[in-house]
């Protein structure tokens, strides 16, 4: 950010990297953009980071032209959107809207290191976290460029897509507790098999989500702690990730899945623990900002394709305090993501930079009137 000409760059108290390219006047409002720099285990290189580098490229060009916009331009590399090390998702973007939950600091990672210790180790001062909150009145809105993370744009042979809404989601971590017993001597009708119970829940979740047509349900983490090949599993840990285009559909799916867990456990004589770790409301794009992306993409001669986002994004946190809209960039390898095969092309990424530049130019022209 410093190399390309941002006026100020700093790392804030939760690890966000913030670059500002000031506007033509000191009292100018700010356009906020950015995405997350973290990713998932064994993930790809474009999820999040593309949405940081594209606006950085725009600032580099503004600086080269020695040009100021009638608004300030703030690019944030958000920390910890994925919630991999700790259960805190959208941690960095949440802090910008005053949603940092201090209880997260006591969460422990897989090695027993608390978030507080990890932040101290990184030289971050938790006392400064409240200062991160932005005053929405000082901002025009939030825009985010992100890889599509799916096959739609590839199948349509389109380089860019206009996001209409971000699906709502809810996440849980849970454990079924049964009774470990000898795999050879325990008759099949006398078992309290925790893993078999979770297996039933997985299959129920799969068919229940599929029934909606546009909901998704995933058990991404599954573990028999200290399991043995010849022991009936007494415990089985699992995660749940449930999403839908609107909050009511999301909640109906979640209610059915939790009720199924109850029924399965009662029938099998096992019990469960379940903790909700994240709930994000569906985030429809602000029409004015969606249209700004549409105007830019249309000016590039690219057909407009409007689509929802099945993936969650930092934009859904900023959505809670300011208008937002996203631009999707086609991924190659059928848009696979959260996988090292995740990738895009220079041509498509260049088009997203051009679209962003046109959005900035059009916004500047709007502001001039
Ligand atoms: O899970 C998601 O949708 C995003 O990768 N955080
Ligand atoms: Mn991701
Ligand atoms: Mn992402």
mmCIF file of C-alpha atoms and ligand atoms in Angstrom:
data_model
loop_
_atom_site.group_PDB
_atom_site.id
_atom_site.type_symbol
_atom_site.label_atom_id
_atom_site.label_comp_id
_atom_site.label_asym_id
_atom_site.label_seq_id
_atom_site.Cartn_x
_atom_site.Cartn_y
_atom_site.Cartn_z
ATOM 1 C CA UNK A 1 0.000 0.000 0.000
ATOM 2 C CA UNK A 2 2.833 2.375 0.898
ATOM 3 C CA UNK A 3 4.690 1.592 -2.329
ATOM 4 C CA UNK A 4 1.757 2.456 -4.584
ATOM 5 C CA UNK A 5 1.016 5.771 -2.889
ATOM 6 C CA UNK A 6 -1.557 5.488 -0.129
ATOM 7 C CA UNK A 7 -1.385 8.557 2.112
ATOM 8 C CA UNK A 8 -1.522 6.514 5.310
ATOM 9 C CA UNK A 9 -1.274 2.819 6.154
ATOM 10 C CA UNK A 10 -1.679 1.240 9.586
ATOM 11 C CA UNK A 11 -2.446 -2.052 11.283
ATOM 12 C CA UNK A 12 -5.313 -1.673 13.737
ATOM 13 C CA UNK A 13 -5.852 -3.366 17.102
ATOM 14 C CA UNK A 14 -7.423 -6.527 15.661
ATOM 15 C CA UNK A 15 -4.889 -6.882 12.835
ATOM 16 C CA UNK A 16 -6.772 -5.222 9.976
ATOM 17 C CA UNK A 17 -4.423 -3.516 7.494
ATOM 18 C CA UNK A 18 -5.915 -0.110 6.612
ATOM 19 C CA UNK A 19 -4.767 2.114 3.747
ATOM 20 C CA UNK A 20 -6.252 5.542 3.010
ATOM 21 C CA UNK A 21 -5.937 7.568 -0.192
ATOM 22 C CA UNK A 22 -7.274 10.961 0.864
ATOM 23 C CA UNK A 23 -9.830 12.909 -1.158
ATOM 24 C CA UNK A 24 -9.496 16.331 -2.792
ATOM 25 C CA UNK A 25 -10.704 18.047 0.413
ATOM 26 C CA UNK A 26 -10.059 17.067 4.056
ATOM 27 C CA UNK A 27 -13.758 16.975 4.905
ATOM 28 C CA UNK A 28 -14.575 14.596 2.027
ATOM 29 C CA UNK A 29 -16.575 11.487 2.881
ATOM 30 C CA UNK A 30 -14.930 8.101 2.372
ATOM 31 C CA UNK A 31 -15.667 5.180 0.075
ATOM 32 C CA UNK A 32 -14.769 1.993 1.958
ATOM 33 C CA UNK A 33 -13.609 -1.185 0.228
ATOM 34 C CA UNK A 34 -11.495 -4.234 0.873
ATOM 35 C CA UNK A 35 -11.797 -7.902 1.744
ATOM 36 C CA UNK A 36 -10.142 -10.450 4.023
ATOM 37 C CA UNK A 37 -6.502 -11.573 3.880
ATOM 38 C CA UNK A 38 -7.020 -14.793 5.792
ATOM 39 C CA UNK A 39 -8.346 -17.980 4.220
ATOM 40 C CA UNK A 40 -9.286 -21.534 5.178
ATOM 41 C CA UNK A 41 -6.944 -24.447 5.877
ATOM 42 C CA UNK A 42 -5.565 -25.776 2.570
ATOM 43 C CA UNK A 43 -7.353 -22.898 0.848
ATOM 44 C CA UNK A 44 -6.606 -20.859 -2.238
ATOM 45 C CA UNK A 45 -4.795 -17.581 -2.944
ATOM 46 C CA UNK A 46 -7.675 -15.476 -4.307
ATOM 47 C CA UNK A 47 -10.468 -15.794 -1.705
ATOM 48 C CA UNK A 48 -10.379 -12.402 0.039
ATOM 49 C CA UNK A 49 -7.050 -11.158 -1.199
ATOM 50 C CA UNK A 50 -8.317 -10.374 -4.704
ATOM 51 C CA UNK A 51 -10.634 -7.784 -3.114
ATOM 52 C CA UNK A 52 -7.639 -6.112 -1.462
ATOM 53 C CA UNK A 53 -5.271 -6.045 -4.447
ATOM 54 C CA UNK A 54 -7.831 -4.774 -6.994
ATOM 55 C CA UNK A 55 -8.454 -1.454 -5.163
ATOM 56 C CA UNK A 56 -4.713 -1.187 -4.425
ATOM 57 C CA UNK A 57 -4.168 -1.301 -8.205
ATOM 58 C CA UNK A 58 -6.748 1.510 -8.561
ATOM 59 C CA UNK A 59 -4.860 3.676 -6.057
ATOM 60 C CA UNK A 60 -1.585 2.988 -7.877
ATOM 61 C CA UNK A 61 -3.143 4.347 -11.082
ATOM 62 C CA UNK A 62 -4.682 7.372 -9.325
ATOM 63 C CA UNK A 63 -1.269 8.152 -7.825
ATOM 64 C CA UNK A 64 0.453 7.734 -11.194
ATOM 65 C CA UNK A 65 -2.003 10.245 -12.653
ATOM 66 C CA UNK A 66 -1.495 12.402 -9.552
ATOM 67 C CA UNK A 67 -5.286 12.474 -9.331
ATOM 68 C CA UNK A 68 -7.511 13.090 -6.295
ATOM 69 C CA UNK A 69 -11.139 12.007 -6.082
ATOM 70 C CA UNK A 70 -13.860 14.138 -4.409
ATOM 71 C CA UNK A 71 -13.994 11.420 -1.748
ATOM 72 C CA UNK A 72 -11.388 9.577 0.291
ATOM 73 C CA UNK A 73 -10.758 5.932 -0.595
ATOM 74 C CA UNK A 74 -10.121 3.511 2.280
ATOM 75 C CA UNK A 75 -8.935 -0.015 1.534
ATOM 76 C CA UNK A 76 -9.027 -2.557 4.371
ATOM 77 C CA UNK A 77 -7.357 -5.952 4.456
ATOM 78 C CA UNK A 78 -9.641 -7.570 7.026
ATOM 79 C CA UNK A 79 -8.289 -10.025 9.577
ATOM 80 C CA UNK A 80 -9.958 -13.320 10.437
ATOM 81 C CA UNK A 81 -13.058 -13.406 8.216
ATOM 82 C CA UNK A 82 -13.083 -17.203 8.054
ATOM 83 C CA UNK A 83 -13.020 -17.982 11.781
ATOM 84 C CA UNK A 84 -10.556 -20.873 11.379
ATOM 85 C CA UNK A 85 -8.230 -20.484 14.362
ATOM 86 C CA UNK A 86 -10.968 -19.193 16.673
ATOM 87 C CA UNK A 87 -14.742 -19.442 16.370
ATOM 88 C CA UNK A 88 -14.923 -15.673 15.814
ATOM 89 C CA UNK A 89 -15.927 -15.094 12.192
ATOM 90 C CA UNK A 90 -15.910 -11.677 10.477
ATOM 91 C CA UNK A 91 -13.722 -10.590 13.406
ATOM 92 C CA UNK A 92 -11.923 -7.812 11.509
ATOM 93 C CA UNK A 93 -14.932 -6.370 9.666
ATOM 94 C CA UNK A 94 -17.067 -6.792 12.783
ATOM 95 C CA UNK A 95 -14.673 -4.543 14.714
ATOM 96 C CA UNK A 96 -15.266 -1.747 12.173
ATOM 97 C CA UNK A 97 -18.973 -1.756 13.025
ATOM 98 C CA UNK A 98 -18.433 -2.020 16.782
ATOM 99 C CA UNK A 99 -19.304 -5.725 16.935
ATOM 100 C CA UNK A 100 -16.088 -7.071 18.432
ATOM 101 C CA UNK A 101 -17.184 -9.396 21.240
ATOM 102 C CA UNK A 102 -14.653 -9.142 24.102
ATOM 103 C CA UNK A 103 -15.597 -12.689 25.168
ATOM 104 C CA UNK A 104 -13.828 -13.889 22.001
ATOM 105 C CA UNK A 105 -10.514 -12.940 23.667
ATOM 106 C CA UNK A 106 -10.878 -15.925 26.018
ATOM 107 C CA UNK A 107 -11.445 -18.430 23.199
ATOM 108 C CA UNK A 108 -8.639 -20.990 22.888
ATOM 109 C CA UNK A 109 -7.227 -22.335 19.646
ATOM 110 C CA UNK A 110 -6.375 -26.008 19.031
ATOM 111 C CA UNK A 111 -3.103 -25.516 20.963
ATOM 112 C CA UNK A 112 -4.800 -23.862 23.951
ATOM 113 C CA UNK A 113 -3.574 -20.368 23.050
ATOM 114 C CA UNK A 114 -6.194 -17.727 23.852
ATOM 115 C CA UNK A 115 -7.039 -15.033 21.328
ATOM 116 C CA UNK A 116 -5.802 -12.484 23.884
ATOM 117 C CA UNK A 117 -2.388 -14.193 24.004
ATOM 118 C CA UNK A 118 -2.268 -14.474 20.207
ATOM 119 C CA UNK A 119 -3.071 -10.775 19.816
ATOM 120 C CA UNK A 120 -0.507 -9.755 22.447
ATOM 121 C CA UNK A 121 2.059 -11.942 20.672
ATOM 122 C CA UNK A 122 1.232 -10.070 17.468
ATOM 123 C CA UNK A 123 1.775 -6.757 19.251
ATOM 124 C CA UNK A 124 -1.906 -5.780 19.215
ATOM 125 C CA UNK A 125 -3.367 -3.780 22.103
ATOM 126 C CA UNK A 126 -6.891 -4.898 23.004
ATOM 127 C CA UNK A 127 -7.543 -1.553 24.722
ATOM 128 C CA UNK A 128 -7.493 0.063 21.265
ATOM 129 C CA UNK A 129 -10.175 -2.207 19.790
ATOM 130 C CA UNK A 130 -13.121 0.125 20.488
ATOM 131 C CA UNK A 131 -11.353 2.883 18.520
ATOM 132 C CA UNK A 132 -11.679 0.793 15.351
ATOM 133 C CA UNK A 133 -15.425 1.445 15.117
ATOM 134 C CA UNK A 134 -16.241 3.671 12.120
ATOM 135 C CA UNK A 135 -18.839 6.456 12.072
ATOM 136 C CA UNK A 136 -21.098 5.421 9.167
ATOM 137 C CA UNK A 137 -22.012 9.104 8.604
ATOM 138 C CA UNK A 138 -18.420 9.648 7.390
ATOM 139 C CA UNK A 139 -18.755 6.956 4.718
ATOM 140 C CA UNK A 140 -20.473 6.809 1.316
ATOM 141 C CA UNK A 141 -20.755 3.006 1.409
ATOM 142 C CA UNK A 142 -18.826 -0.251 1.044
ATOM 143 C CA UNK A 143 -17.964 -2.108 -2.156
ATOM 144 C CA UNK A 144 -16.133 -5.440 -2.356
ATOM 145 C CA UNK A 145 -14.608 -7.364 -5.240
ATOM 146 C CA UNK A 146 -14.460 -11.126 -4.657
ATOM 147 C CA UNK A 147 -14.019 -14.322 -6.657
ATOM 148 C CA UNK A 148 -17.377 -15.998 -7.279
ATOM 149 C CA UNK A 149 -16.262 -19.248 -5.605
ATOM 150 C CA UNK A 150 -18.685 -21.193 -7.766
ATOM 151 C CA UNK A 151 -19.283 -22.460 -11.350
ATOM 152 C CA UNK A 152 -21.988 -20.030 -12.562
ATOM 153 C CA UNK A 153 -19.884 -17.388 -14.365
ATOM 154 C CA UNK A 154 -17.741 -20.101 -15.943
ATOM 155 C CA UNK A 155 -20.837 -21.889 -17.256
ATOM 156 C CA UNK A 156 -22.174 -18.597 -18.663
ATOM 157 C CA UNK A 157 -18.719 -17.699 -19.985
ATOM 158 C CA UNK A 158 -18.874 -14.308 -18.235
ATOM 159 C CA UNK A 159 -15.855 -12.676 -16.545
ATOM 160 C CA UNK A 160 -17.803 -10.580 -14.008
ATOM 161 C CA UNK A 161 -21.095 -10.951 -12.100
ATOM 162 C CA UNK A 162 -23.270 -8.484 -10.167
ATOM 163 C CA UNK A 163 -24.113 -9.655 -6.625
ATOM 164 C CA UNK A 164 -27.770 -9.083 -5.655
ATOM 165 C CA UNK A 165 -27.659 -10.471 -2.124
ATOM 166 C CA UNK A 166 -25.437 -12.459 0.236
ATOM 167 C CA UNK A 167 -27.060 -15.553 1.725
ATOM 168 C CA UNK A 168 -27.820 -15.591 5.444
ATOM 169 C CA UNK A 169 -26.012 -18.242 7.449
ATOM 170 C CA UNK A 170 -25.845 -19.875 10.864
ATOM 171 C CA UNK A 171 -23.035 -22.067 12.202
ATOM 172 C CA UNK A 172 -22.829 -24.503 15.116
ATOM 173 C CA UNK A 173 -20.223 -26.699 16.708
ATOM 174 C CA UNK A 174 -21.559 -29.727 18.566
ATOM 175 C CA UNK A 175 -20.865 -33.108 20.074
ATOM 176 C CA UNK A 176 -22.914 -36.253 20.498
ATOM 177 C CA UNK A 177 -22.112 -38.201 23.668
ATOM 178 C CA UNK A 178 -22.977 -41.928 23.755
ATOM 179 C CA UNK A 179 -21.063 -44.766 25.366
ATOM 180 C CA UNK A 180 -17.733 -46.178 24.241
ATOM 181 C CA UNK A 181 -17.844 -49.972 24.328
ATOM 182 C CA UNK A 182 -16.153 -53.068 22.897
ATOM 183 C CA UNK A 183 -16.695 -53.309 19.111
ATOM 184 C CA UNK A 184 -16.659 -57.090 19.284
ATOM 185 C CA UNK A 185 -18.861 -57.840 22.241
ATOM 186 C CA UNK A 186 -21.487 -55.086 22.155
ATOM 187 C CA UNK A 187 -24.584 -56.377 20.322
ATOM 188 C CA UNK A 188 -25.888 -54.005 17.602
ATOM 189 C CA UNK A 189 -29.128 -53.356 19.522
ATOM 190 C CA UNK A 190 -27.329 -52.381 22.721
ATOM 191 C CA UNK A 191 -24.998 -49.696 21.395
ATOM 192 C CA UNK A 192 -24.942 -45.983 22.089
ATOM 193 C CA UNK A 193 -22.876 -45.120 19.043
ATOM 194 C CA UNK A 194 -22.200 -41.363 18.905
ATOM 195 C CA UNK A 195 -20.707 -41.447 15.400
ATOM 196 C CA UNK A 196 -23.654 -43.345 13.923
ATOM 197 C CA UNK A 197 -25.957 -40.684 15.394
ATOM 198 C CA UNK A 198 -23.969 -37.888 13.743
ATOM 199 C CA UNK A 199 -23.881 -39.851 10.489
ATOM 200 C CA UNK A 200 -27.675 -39.894 10.553
ATOM 201 C CA UNK A 201 -27.700 -36.140 11.200
ATOM 202 C CA UNK A 202 -25.404 -35.523 8.216
ATOM 203 C CA UNK A 203 -27.684 -37.443 5.860
ATOM 204 C CA UNK A 204 -30.751 -35.667 7.271
ATOM 205 C CA UNK A 205 -29.085 -32.250 6.801
ATOM 206 C CA UNK A 206 -28.151 -33.121 3.224
ATOM 207 C CA UNK A 207 -31.666 -34.095 2.159
ATOM 208 C CA UNK A 208 -33.388 -31.320 4.186
ATOM 209 C CA UNK A 209 -31.244 -28.554 2.656
ATOM 210 C CA UNK A 210 -31.628 -30.032 -0.836
ATOM 211 C CA UNK A 211 -35.421 -29.923 -0.422
ATOM 212 C CA UNK A 212 -35.379 -26.083 -0.466
ATOM 213 C CA UNK A 213 -33.508 -25.986 -3.787
ATOM 214 C CA UNK A 214 -31.387 -22.940 -2.834
ATOM 215 C CA UNK A 215 -30.448 -23.711 0.779
ATOM 216 C CA UNK A 216 -27.168 -25.416 1.659
ATOM 217 C CA UNK A 217 -26.193 -27.503 4.686
ATOM 218 C CA UNK A 218 -22.692 -28.769 5.420
ATOM 219 C CA UNK A 219 -20.987 -30.791 8.145
ATOM 220 C CA UNK A 220 -17.403 -29.745 7.416
ATOM 221 C CA UNK A 221 -15.730 -30.990 10.576
ATOM 222 C CA UNK A 222 -16.234 -34.495 12.015
ATOM 223 C CA UNK A 223 -14.124 -36.190 14.716
ATOM 224 C CA UNK A 224 -14.252 -39.183 17.060
ATOM 225 C CA UNK A 225 -11.866 -37.894 19.763
ATOM 226 C CA UNK A 226 -9.325 -40.589 20.788
ATOM 227 C CA UNK A 227 -11.231 -43.109 18.716
ATOM 228 C CA UNK A 228 -10.040 -46.712 18.215
ATOM 229 C CA UNK A 229 -10.770 -49.142 15.454
ATOM 230 C CA UNK A 230 -12.261 -51.658 17.885
ATOM 231 C CA UNK A 231 -14.268 -49.285 20.112
ATOM 232 C CA UNK A 232 -17.863 -48.173 19.510
ATOM 233 C CA UNK A 233 -17.547 -44.325 19.396
ATOM 234 C CA UNK A 234 -18.610 -42.832 22.707
ATOM 235 C CA UNK A 235 -18.207 -39.264 21.471
ATOM 236 C CA UNK A 236 -18.410 -37.566 18.091
ATOM 237 C CA UNK A 237 -17.713 -33.877 17.447
ATOM 238 C CA UNK A 238 -19.171 -32.095 14.425
ATOM 239 C CA UNK A 239 -19.849 -28.692 12.886
ATOM 240 C CA UNK A 240 -22.919 -27.371 11.049
ATOM 241 C CA UNK A 241 -22.987 -24.618 8.409
ATOM 242 C CA UNK A 242 -26.537 -23.802 7.229
ATOM 243 C CA UNK A 243 -27.348 -21.072 4.657
ATOM 244 C CA UNK A 244 -30.282 -19.714 2.662
ATOM 245 C CA UNK A 245 -31.132 -16.641 0.534
ATOM 246 C CA UNK A 246 -33.288 -15.143 3.301
ATOM 247 C CA UNK A 247 -33.354 -15.274 7.099
ATOM 248 C CA UNK A 248 -36.751 -17.017 7.404
ATOM 249 C CA UNK A 249 -35.649 -19.888 5.141
ATOM 250 C CA UNK A 250 -32.322 -20.114 6.987
ATOM 251 C CA UNK A 251 -34.094 -20.282 10.359
ATOM 252 C CA UNK A 252 -36.608 -22.914 9.172
ATOM 253 C CA UNK A 253 -33.723 -25.080 7.953
ATOM 254 C CA UNK A 254 -31.852 -24.645 11.258
ATOM 255 C CA UNK A 255 -34.968 -25.470 13.305
ATOM 256 C CA UNK A 256 -35.544 -28.687 11.348
ATOM 257 C CA UNK A 257 -31.900 -29.779 11.629
ATOM 258 C CA UNK A 258 -31.764 -29.135 15.402
ATOM 259 C CA UNK A 259 -35.089 -30.976 15.867
ATOM 260 C CA UNK A 260 -33.705 -33.886 13.863
ATOM 261 C CA UNK A 261 -30.644 -33.958 16.143
ATOM 262 C CA UNK A 262 -32.974 -34.136 19.167
ATOM 263 C CA UNK A 263 -35.028 -36.993 17.638
ATOM 264 C CA UNK A 264 -31.959 -38.975 16.571
ATOM 265 C CA UNK A 265 -30.398 -38.702 20.034
ATOM 266 C CA UNK A 266 -33.602 -39.656 21.854
ATOM 267 C CA UNK A 267 -34.098 -42.696 19.636
ATOM 268 C CA UNK A 268 -30.487 -43.805 20.054
ATOM 269 C CA UNK A 269 -30.221 -43.143 23.789
ATOM 270 C CA UNK A 270 -27.389 -40.625 23.371
ATOM 271 C CA UNK A 271 -27.233 -36.918 24.227
ATOM 272 C CA UNK A 272 -25.828 -33.881 22.462
ATOM 273 C CA UNK A 273 -24.271 -30.486 23.128
ATOM 274 C CA UNK A 274 -24.689 -27.751 20.518
ATOM 275 C CA UNK A 275 -23.252 -24.224 20.451
ATOM 276 C CA UNK A 276 -24.294 -21.604 17.897
ATOM 277 C CA UNK A 277 -21.033 -19.896 16.867
ATOM 278 C CA UNK A 278 -22.199 -17.513 14.165
ATOM 279 C CA UNK A 279 -25.431 -16.093 12.767
ATOM 280 C CA UNK A 280 -25.210 -13.679 9.818
ATOM 281 C CA UNK A 281 -28.309 -12.091 8.322
ATOM 282 C CA UNK A 282 -28.889 -12.216 4.576
ATOM 283 C CA UNK A 283 -27.495 -8.993 3.065
ATOM 284 C CA UNK A 284 -29.296 -7.658 -0.035
ATOM 285 C CA UNK A 285 -27.157 -5.274 -2.128
ATOM 286 C CA UNK A 286 -28.032 -1.560 -1.825
ATOM 287 C CA UNK A 287 -29.752 -0.794 -5.176
ATOM 288 C CA UNK A 288 -27.764 2.421 -5.810
ATOM 289 C CA UNK A 289 -24.447 0.601 -5.299
ATOM 290 C CA UNK A 290 -25.516 -2.449 -7.262
ATOM 291 C CA UNK A 291 -26.407 -0.096 -10.115
ATOM 292 C CA UNK A 292 -22.958 1.534 -9.858
ATOM 293 C CA UNK A 293 -21.380 -1.861 -10.460
ATOM 294 C CA UNK A 294 -23.867 -2.540 -13.270
ATOM 295 C CA UNK A 295 -23.073 0.780 -14.976
ATOM 296 C CA UNK A 296 -19.335 0.054 -14.801
ATOM 297 C CA UNK A 297 -19.626 -3.537 -16.054
ATOM 298 C CA UNK A 298 -22.001 -2.464 -18.825
ATOM 299 C CA UNK A 299 -19.513 0.215 -19.949
ATOM 300 C CA UNK A 300 -16.976 -2.586 -20.445
ATOM 301 C CA UNK A 301 -19.352 -4.243 -22.900
ATOM 302 C CA UNK A 302 -19.883 -7.215 -20.588
ATOM 303 C CA UNK A 303 -23.453 -8.579 -20.375
ATOM 304 C CA UNK A 304 -24.939 -7.981 -16.902
ATOM 305 C CA UNK A 305 -25.573 -11.128 -14.898
ATOM 306 C CA UNK A 306 -27.119 -10.653 -11.462
ATOM 307 C CA UNK A 307 -26.654 -13.429 -8.925
ATOM 308 C CA UNK A 308 -26.817 -14.125 -5.147
ATOM 309 C CA UNK A 309 -23.726 -15.019 -3.170
ATOM 310 C CA UNK A 310 -23.796 -18.435 -1.502
ATOM 311 C CA UNK A 311 -20.586 -17.519 0.307
ATOM 312 C CA UNK A 312 -20.427 -15.109 3.231
ATOM 313 C CA UNK A 313 -18.318 -11.962 2.930
ATOM 314 C CA UNK A 314 -17.113 -9.021 5.017
ATOM 315 C CA UNK A 315 -19.679 -6.970 3.079
ATOM 316 C CA UNK A 316 -22.445 -8.585 5.156
ATOM 317 C CA UNK A 317 -20.979 -7.045 8.303
ATOM 318 C CA UNK A 318 -20.587 -3.563 6.771
ATOM 319 C CA UNK A 319 -24.155 -4.063 5.464
ATOM 320 C CA UNK A 320 -25.346 -3.636 9.048
ATOM 321 C CA UNK A 321 -24.254 0.030 9.121
ATOM 322 C CA UNK A 322 -23.852 1.253 5.534
ATOM 323 C CA UNK A 323 -25.012 0.504 1.967
ATOM 324 C CA UNK A 324 -22.958 -2.157 0.191
ATOM 325 C CA UNK A 325 -22.710 -4.078 -3.063
ATOM 326 C CA UNK A 326 -20.254 -6.625 -4.454
ATOM 327 C CA UNK A 327 -18.706 -7.533 -7.786
ATOM 328 C CA UNK A 328 -17.883 -11.177 -8.556
ATOM 329 C CA UNK A 329 -14.942 -12.286 -10.675
ATOM 330 C CA UNK A 330 -15.071 -15.610 -12.535
ATOM 331 C CA UNK A 331 -12.955 -18.405 -11.106
ATOM 332 C CA UNK A 332 -11.289 -20.980 -13.341
ATOM 333 C CA UNK A 333 -11.387 -24.729 -12.561
ATOM 334 C CA UNK A 334 -15.211 -24.325 -12.471
ATOM 335 C CA UNK A 335 -14.833 -21.666 -9.809
ATOM 336 C CA UNK A 336 -13.611 -24.127 -7.189
ATOM 337 C CA UNK A 337 -12.707 -22.364 -3.923
ATOM 338 C CA UNK A 338 -11.471 -23.149 -0.399
ATOM 339 C CA UNK A 339 -9.112 -25.407 -2.336
ATOM 340 C CA UNK A 340 -5.569 -24.813 -3.706
ATOM 341 C CA UNK A 341 -7.053 -25.080 -7.239
ATOM 342 C CA UNK A 342 -8.855 -21.754 -6.623
ATOM 343 C CA UNK A 343 -7.750 -19.337 -9.338
ATOM 344 C CA UNK A 344 -8.761 -16.644 -11.813
ATOM 345 C CA UNK A 345 -7.153 -15.178 -14.960
ATOM 346 C CA UNK A 346 -5.202 -11.967 -15.514
ATOM 347 C CA UNK A 347 -7.776 -10.931 -18.134
ATOM 348 C CA UNK A 348 -10.739 -11.343 -15.780
ATOM 349 C CA UNK A 349 -8.906 -9.650 -12.907
ATOM 350 C CA UNK A 350 -7.918 -6.770 -15.227
ATOM 351 C CA UNK A 351 -11.584 -6.371 -16.158
ATOM 352 C CA UNK A 352 -12.475 -6.135 -12.457
ATOM 353 C CA UNK A 353 -9.832 -3.398 -12.011
ATOM 354 C CA UNK A 354 -11.284 -1.531 -15.008
ATOM 355 C CA UNK A 355 -14.814 -1.915 -13.580
ATOM 356 C CA UNK A 356 -13.630 -0.559 -10.224
ATOM 357 C CA UNK A 357 -11.932 2.391 -11.943
ATOM 358 C CA UNK A 358 -15.139 3.170 -13.841
ATOM 359 C CA UNK A 359 -17.148 2.956 -10.613
ATOM 360 C CA UNK A 360 -14.734 5.459 -9.032
ATOM 361 C CA UNK A 361 -14.902 7.776 -12.065
ATOM 362 C CA UNK A 362 -18.715 7.630 -12.175
ATOM 363 C CA UNK A 363 -18.956 8.234 -8.422
ATOM 364 C CA UNK A 364 -16.602 11.224 -8.764
ATOM 365 C CA UNK A 365 -18.809 12.601 -11.532
ATOM 366 C CA UNK A 366 -21.896 12.116 -9.334
ATOM 367 C CA UNK A 367 -20.185 13.886 -6.448
ATOM 368 C CA UNK A 368 -19.204 16.794 -8.720
ATOM 369 C CA UNK A 369 -22.884 17.683 -9.271
HETATM 370 O O1 LIG B 1 -17.772 -19.448 4.617
HETATM 371 C C1 LIG B 1 -17.839 -18.502 3.851
HETATM 372 O O2 LIG B 1 -18.831 -18.300 3.203
HETATM 373 C C2 LIG B 1 -16.680 -17.568 3.715
HETATM 374 O O3 LIG B 1 -15.614 -18.251 3.130
HETATM 375 N N1 LIG B 1 -16.306 -17.054 4.999
HETATM 376 MN MN1 LIG B 2 -13.712 -18.067 2.226
HETATM 377 MN MN1 LIG B 3 -14.040 -14.809 1.088
#
